[in-house]
């Protein structure tokens, strides 16, 4: 069981993505819990403002620290066993390793950043980690929080059911996935590779390994540099690089 708490000024954004699909099923099965908290409920004053003008001037608005601090204190009065993540474009880029680390916590609390930025004291005094989901700017941290919940949840035992095993997927081998096919065998003369129909298990395994290496070499050389390939795989890679240079398929 993993519990997520999401602090946001737009908690309603999360309803349908978290009710539908595998995440909804995981909640029904009690594998995960998702609790939404409206930061505005913790804001004071007649207008319950969650943002304010930046000290020093300049454009844009800044997310206030007090409502976030009060919300956090209500949600995790004792922070033992909980990790508090601030979603912000300035954060550490989200990769599978960080997803795995977050999945090891019993409780993941997320603060969705908003406006042109958040008061620096939210990051320096309230958050344990800052996470970004990539090098582009979203209007707020909500979609990033959904990405995080999805990626972390699929690692929680029992969430994937029989639809897949997280150990077999590409980011645990460090390589991109090989091409997959299902029926029909021939669609508009677009054919399934013969080897996959051969029933020759060793040949299929070799083909898949080669295709994974080829695809990773062509599309994501950075991934190959980050892993140490077994000797056998390096040989396969060498041969397909040569083939590629001679305009291979
Ligand atoms: Cl976490 N927040 C926002 N606003 N934009 C992002 C992001 C987060 N990650 C990538 N872009």
CSV table of C-alpha atoms and ligand atoms in Angstrom, one decimal:
chain,number,residue,atom,x,y,z
A,1,UNK,CA,0.0,0.0,0.0
A,2,UNK,CA,1.2,3.4,-1.0
A,3,UNK,CA,-0.5,6.6,0.0
A,4,UNK,CA,-0.3,9.8,-2.1
A,5,UNK,CA,-1.4,13.2,-0.8
A,6,UNK,CA,-1.7,15.9,-3.4
A,7,UNK,CA,-1.8,19.6,-2.4
A,8,UNK,CA,-3.1,21.7,-5.2
A,9,UNK,CA,-5.2,24.8,-6.0
A,10,UNK,CA,-7.0,22.7,-8.6
A,11,UNK,CA,-7.8,19.4,-6.9
A,12,UNK,CA,-10.7,18.8,-9.4
A,13,UNK,CA,-8.2,18.4,-12.2
A,14,UNK,CA,-7.3,15.0,-10.8
A,15,UNK,CA,-10.8,13.4,-10.6
A,16,UNK,CA,-11.2,11.7,-13.9
A,17,UNK,CA,-7.6,10.6,-14.5
A,18,UNK,CA,-7.5,9.0,-11.1
A,19,UNK,CA,-11.0,7.3,-11.4
A,20,UNK,CA,-10.3,5.8,-14.7
A,21,UNK,CA,-7.9,3.1,-16.0
A,22,UNK,CA,-5.4,1.1,-14.0
A,23,UNK,CA,-5.1,3.8,-11.4
A,24,UNK,CA,-8.8,3.7,-10.6
A,25,UNK,CA,-8.5,-0.1,-10.4
A,26,UNK,CA,-5.5,0.1,-8.1
A,27,UNK,CA,-7.5,2.4,-5.8
A,28,UNK,CA,-10.5,0.0,-5.8
A,29,UNK,CA,-8.2,-2.9,-5.0
A,30,UNK,CA,-6.7,-1.0,-2.1
A,31,UNK,CA,-3.1,-1.1,-3.6
A,32,UNK,CA,-2.9,2.7,-3.5
A,33,UNK,CA,-4.7,5.6,-1.9
A,34,UNK,CA,-4.9,9.1,-3.4
A,35,UNK,CA,-5.9,12.0,-1.1
A,36,UNK,CA,-6.6,15.4,-2.7
A,37,UNK,CA,-6.2,18.6,-0.7
A,38,UNK,CA,-7.2,22.1,-1.8
A,39,UNK,CA,-4.5,24.5,-0.7
A,40,UNK,CA,-7.1,27.2,-0.8
A,41,UNK,CA,-8.8,25.6,2.2
A,42,UNK,CA,-5.7,26.5,4.2
A,43,UNK,CA,-5.6,30.1,3.0
A,44,UNK,CA,-6.7,33.0,5.3
A,45,UNK,CA,-8.5,36.2,4.8
A,46,UNK,CA,-11.7,37.1,3.1
A,47,UNK,CA,-10.3,36.3,-0.3
A,48,UNK,CA,-8.4,33.2,0.6
A,49,UNK,CA,-5.5,34.2,-1.6
A,50,UNK,CA,-2.9,31.6,-2.4
A,51,UNK,CA,-0.7,33.9,-4.5
A,52,UNK,CA,0.7,37.4,-4.1
A,53,UNK,CA,3.0,39.9,-5.8
A,54,UNK,CA,6.8,39.3,-5.8
A,55,UNK,CA,9.0,41.2,-3.4
A,56,UNK,CA,11.3,43.3,-5.5
A,57,UNK,CA,8.7,43.8,-8.2
A,58,UNK,CA,8.6,42.3,-11.7
A,59,UNK,CA,5.8,40.5,-13.4
A,60,UNK,CA,3.7,37.5,-12.4
A,61,UNK,CA,2.5,36.2,-9.1
A,62,UNK,CA,4.2,34.0,-6.5
A,63,UNK,CA,2.6,31.1,-4.6
A,64,UNK,CA,2.4,32.0,-0.9
A,65,UNK,CA,4.2,30.0,1.7
A,66,UNK,CA,1.6,30.1,4.6
A,67,UNK,CA,-1.3,28.1,3.0
A,68,UNK,CA,1.2,25.4,1.8
A,69,UNK,CA,2.8,25.2,5.2
A,70,UNK,CA,-0.6,24.9,7.0
A,71,UNK,CA,-1.8,22.3,4.5
A,72,UNK,CA,1.3,20.2,5.0
A,73,UNK,CA,1.0,20.4,8.7
A,74,UNK,CA,-2.6,19.2,8.5
A,75,UNK,CA,-1.8,16.4,6.1
A,76,UNK,CA,1.4,15.2,7.6
A,77,UNK,CA,1.7,16.6,11.1
A,78,UNK,CA,4.4,14.0,11.7
A,79,UNK,CA,6.5,13.7,8.6
A,80,UNK,CA,7.9,10.2,9.5
A,81,UNK,CA,7.5,7.8,6.6
A,82,UNK,CA,6.5,10.6,4.2
A,83,UNK,CA,8.5,12.2,1.5
A,84,UNK,CA,7.4,15.7,0.4
A,85,UNK,CA,7.9,16.5,-3.3
A,86,UNK,CA,7.5,19.9,-4.9
A,87,UNK,CA,6.6,19.7,-8.6
A,88,UNK,CA,8.5,22.5,-10.4
A,89,UNK,CA,10.2,23.0,-13.7
A,90,UNK,CA,13.4,23.8,-11.7
A,91,UNK,CA,13.4,20.3,-10.1
A,92,UNK,CA,15.4,17.2,-10.7
A,93,UNK,CA,14.4,15.6,-14.0
A,94,UNK,CA,12.1,12.6,-13.4
A,95,UNK,CA,13.7,9.3,-14.4
A,96,UNK,CA,12.9,5.7,-13.7
A,97,UNK,CA,15.5,5.6,-10.8
A,98,UNK,CA,13.7,8.4,-9.0
A,99,UNK,CA,10.4,6.8,-9.7
A,100,UNK,CA,11.7,3.6,-8.0
A,101,UNK,CA,13.0,5.6,-5.0
A,102,UNK,CA,9.6,7.2,-4.5
A,103,UNK,CA,7.8,3.9,-4.8
A,104,UNK,CA,9.9,2.7,-1.8
A,105,UNK,CA,8.1,5.2,0.5
A,106,UNK,CA,4.9,4.4,2.3
A,107,UNK,CA,3.7,7.9,1.7
A,108,UNK,CA,4.4,10.4,-1.1
A,109,UNK,CA,3.2,14.0,-0.6
A,110,UNK,CA,3.1,16.3,-3.6
A,111,UNK,CA,2.9,20.1,-3.7
A,112,UNK,CA,1.8,21.4,-7.1
A,113,UNK,CA,3.6,24.6,-7.9
A,114,UNK,CA,1.7,27.3,-9.6
A,115,UNK,CA,1.8,30.9,-10.9
A,116,UNK,CA,5.1,32.2,-12.1
A,117,UNK,CA,6.8,30.5,-9.2
A,118,UNK,CA,6.6,29.5,-5.6
A,119,UNK,CA,7.9,31.4,-2.6
A,120,UNK,CA,11.5,30.1,-2.1
A,121,UNK,CA,10.7,29.1,1.5
A,122,UNK,CA,8.4,26.3,0.1
A,123,UNK,CA,11.4,24.6,-1.5
A,124,UNK,CA,14.0,25.4,1.2
A,125,UNK,CA,11.9,24.6,4.3
A,126,UNK,CA,9.0,22.5,3.3
A,127,UNK,CA,9.9,20.2,0.4
A,128,UNK,CA,12.3,17.2,0.6
A,129,UNK,CA,12.8,16.9,-3.1
A,130,UNK,CA,12.0,19.0,-6.2
A,131,UNK,CA,11.0,17.2,-9.3
A,132,UNK,CA,10.4,18.2,-12.9
A,133,UNK,CA,8.9,15.9,-15.6
A,134,UNK,CA,10.9,17.4,-18.5
A,135,UNK,CA,12.3,20.4,-20.2
A,136,UNK,CA,9.1,22.2,-21.1
A,137,UNK,CA,6.9,24.5,-19.1
A,138,UNK,CA,3.4,23.5,-17.9
A,139,UNK,CA,0.8,25.9,-16.5
A,140,UNK,CA,1.1,24.2,-13.1
A,141,UNK,CA,2.4,21.1,-11.3
A,142,UNK,CA,-0.9,19.2,-11.5
A,143,UNK,CA,-0.2,17.2,-14.7
A,144,UNK,CA,3.4,16.5,-13.4
A,145,UNK,CA,1.9,15.1,-10.2
A,146,UNK,CA,-0.4,12.8,-12.3
A,147,UNK,CA,2.6,11.6,-14.2
A,148,UNK,CA,4.4,10.9,-11.0
A,149,UNK,CA,1.4,9.0,-9.4
A,150,UNK,CA,1.0,6.9,-12.6
A,151,UNK,CA,4.7,6.0,-12.9
A,152,UNK,CA,5.1,5.2,-9.1
A,153,UNK,CA,1.8,3.3,-8.9
A,154,UNK,CA,2.7,0.8,-11.6
A,155,UNK,CA,5.6,-0.3,-9.4
A,156,UNK,CA,3.4,-1.0,-6.4
A,157,UNK,CA,2.9,-4.8,-6.2
A,158,UNK,CA,-0.5,-5.9,-7.6
A,159,UNK,CA,-1.2,-2.7,-9.5
A,160,UNK,CA,-0.3,-4.0,-13.0
A,161,UNK,CA,-2.3,-7.3,-12.4
A,162,UNK,CA,-1.6,-9.6,-15.4
A,163,UNK,CA,-1.2,-6.7,-17.9
A,164,UNK,CA,2.5,-6.6,-17.5
A,165,UNK,CA,5.5,-6.9,-15.2
A,166,UNK,CA,7.5,-3.7,-14.5
A,167,UNK,CA,10.8,-5.6,-14.3
A,168,UNK,CA,10.6,-6.6,-18.0
A,169,UNK,CA,10.1,-3.1,-19.4
A,170,UNK,CA,12.6,-1.0,-21.2
A,171,UNK,CA,13.9,1.2,-18.5
A,172,UNK,CA,14.8,-1.7,-16.2
A,173,UNK,CA,17.1,-3.1,-19.0
A,174,UNK,CA,18.3,0.3,-20.0
A,175,UNK,CA,17.3,-0.4,-23.6
A,176,UNK,CA,14.3,0.6,-25.7
A,177,UNK,CA,11.7,-2.1,-26.3
A,178,UNK,CA,11.8,-4.3,-29.4
A,179,UNK,CA,9.0,-4.1,-32.0
A,180,UNK,CA,5.8,-6.0,-31.0
A,181,UNK,CA,3.1,-7.4,-33.3
A,182,UNK,CA,-0.2,-9.1,-32.9
A,183,UNK,CA,-2.8,-10.6,-35.3
A,184,UNK,CA,-3.3,-10.4,-38.2
A,185,UNK,CA,-0.1,-11.8,-39.7
A,186,UNK,CA,-0.6,-9.7,-42.9
A,187,UNK,CA,-2.5,-6.4,-43.0
A,188,UNK,CA,-2.4,-4.6,-46.3
A,189,UNK,CA,0.8,-6.4,-47.1
A,190,UNK,CA,2.4,-5.0,-43.9
A,191,UNK,CA,3.8,-8.2,-42.7
A,192,UNK,CA,4.9,-9.6,-39.3
A,193,UNK,CA,8.6,-10.6,-39.4
A,194,UNK,CA,8.9,-14.3,-40.3
A,195,UNK,CA,11.1,-15.0,-37.2
A,196,UNK,CA,8.2,-14.2,-34.9
A,197,UNK,CA,6.0,-16.8,-36.6
A,198,UNK,CA,8.8,-19.5,-36.6
A,199,UNK,CA,8.2,-20.9,-33.1
A,200,UNK,CA,12.0,-20.9,-32.8
A,201,UNK,CA,12.4,-19.4,-29.3
A,202,UNK,CA,16.1,-18.8,-29.4
A,203,UNK,CA,15.9,-17.1,-32.8
A,204,UNK,CA,13.1,-14.9,-31.5
A,205,UNK,CA,15.0,-14.0,-28.4
A,206,UNK,CA,18.1,-13.1,-30.5
A,207,UNK,CA,16.0,-11.0,-32.9
A,208,UNK,CA,14.4,-9.1,-30.1
A,209,UNK,CA,17.7,-8.4,-28.4
A,210,UNK,CA,19.1,-7.1,-31.7
A,211,UNK,CA,16.1,-4.9,-32.4
A,212,UNK,CA,16.3,-3.4,-28.9
A,213,UNK,CA,19.9,-2.6,-29.4
A,214,UNK,CA,19.3,-1.2,-32.9
A,215,UNK,CA,16.5,1.0,-31.8
A,216,UNK,CA,18.4,2.3,-28.8
A,217,UNK,CA,21.5,2.9,-31.0
A,218,UNK,CA,19.4,4.8,-33.5
A,219,UNK,CA,17.2,6.8,-31.2
A,220,UNK,CA,18.8,7.1,-27.8
A,221,UNK,CA,22.6,6.7,-27.9
A,222,UNK,CA,22.6,8.5,-24.5
A,223,UNK,CA,20.9,5.5,-22.9
A,224,UNK,CA,23.6,3.1,-24.3
A,225,UNK,CA,26.4,5.3,-22.8
A,226,UNK,CA,24.7,5.1,-19.4
A,227,UNK,CA,24.7,1.3,-19.1
A,228,UNK,CA,27.4,-1.3,-19.3
A,229,UNK,CA,26.4,-3.9,-21.8
A,230,UNK,CA,27.4,-7.6,-21.5
A,231,UNK,CA,30.2,-8.7,-23.9
A,232,UNK,CA,27.7,-10.6,-26.0
A,233,UNK,CA,25.4,-7.5,-26.5
A,234,UNK,CA,28.4,-5.3,-27.3
A,235,UNK,CA,29.3,-7.8,-30.1
A,236,UNK,CA,25.8,-7.6,-31.4
A,237,UNK,CA,25.9,-3.8,-31.2
A,238,UNK,CA,29.2,-3.7,-33.1
A,239,UNK,CA,27.8,-5.8,-35.9
A,240,UNK,CA,24.7,-3.8,-36.3
A,241,UNK,CA,26.6,-0.5,-36.2
A,242,UNK,CA,28.6,-1.7,-39.1
A,243,UNK,CA,25.4,-2.8,-40.9
A,244,UNK,CA,23.8,0.6,-40.1
A,245,UNK,CA,26.8,2.4,-41.7
A,246,UNK,CA,26.2,0.4,-44.8
A,247,UNK,CA,22.6,1.5,-44.8
A,248,UNK,CA,21.0,-1.5,-43.1
A,249,UNK,CA,17.3,-2.0,-42.5
B,1,LIG,CL1,6.8,19.8,-12.3
B,1,LIG,N1,5.8,22.0,-13.3
B,1,LIG,C1,5.6,22.8,-14.3
B,1,LIG,N2,4.8,23.9,-14.1
B,1,LIG,N3,6.1,22.7,-15.5
B,1,LIG,C2,6.8,21.6,-15.7
B,1,LIG,C3,7.1,20.6,-14.7
B,1,LIG,C4,6.5,20.9,-13.5
B,1,LIG,N4,7.9,19.7,-15.2
B,1,LIG,C5,8.1,20.0,-16.5
B,1,LIG,N5,7.5,21.2,-16.8
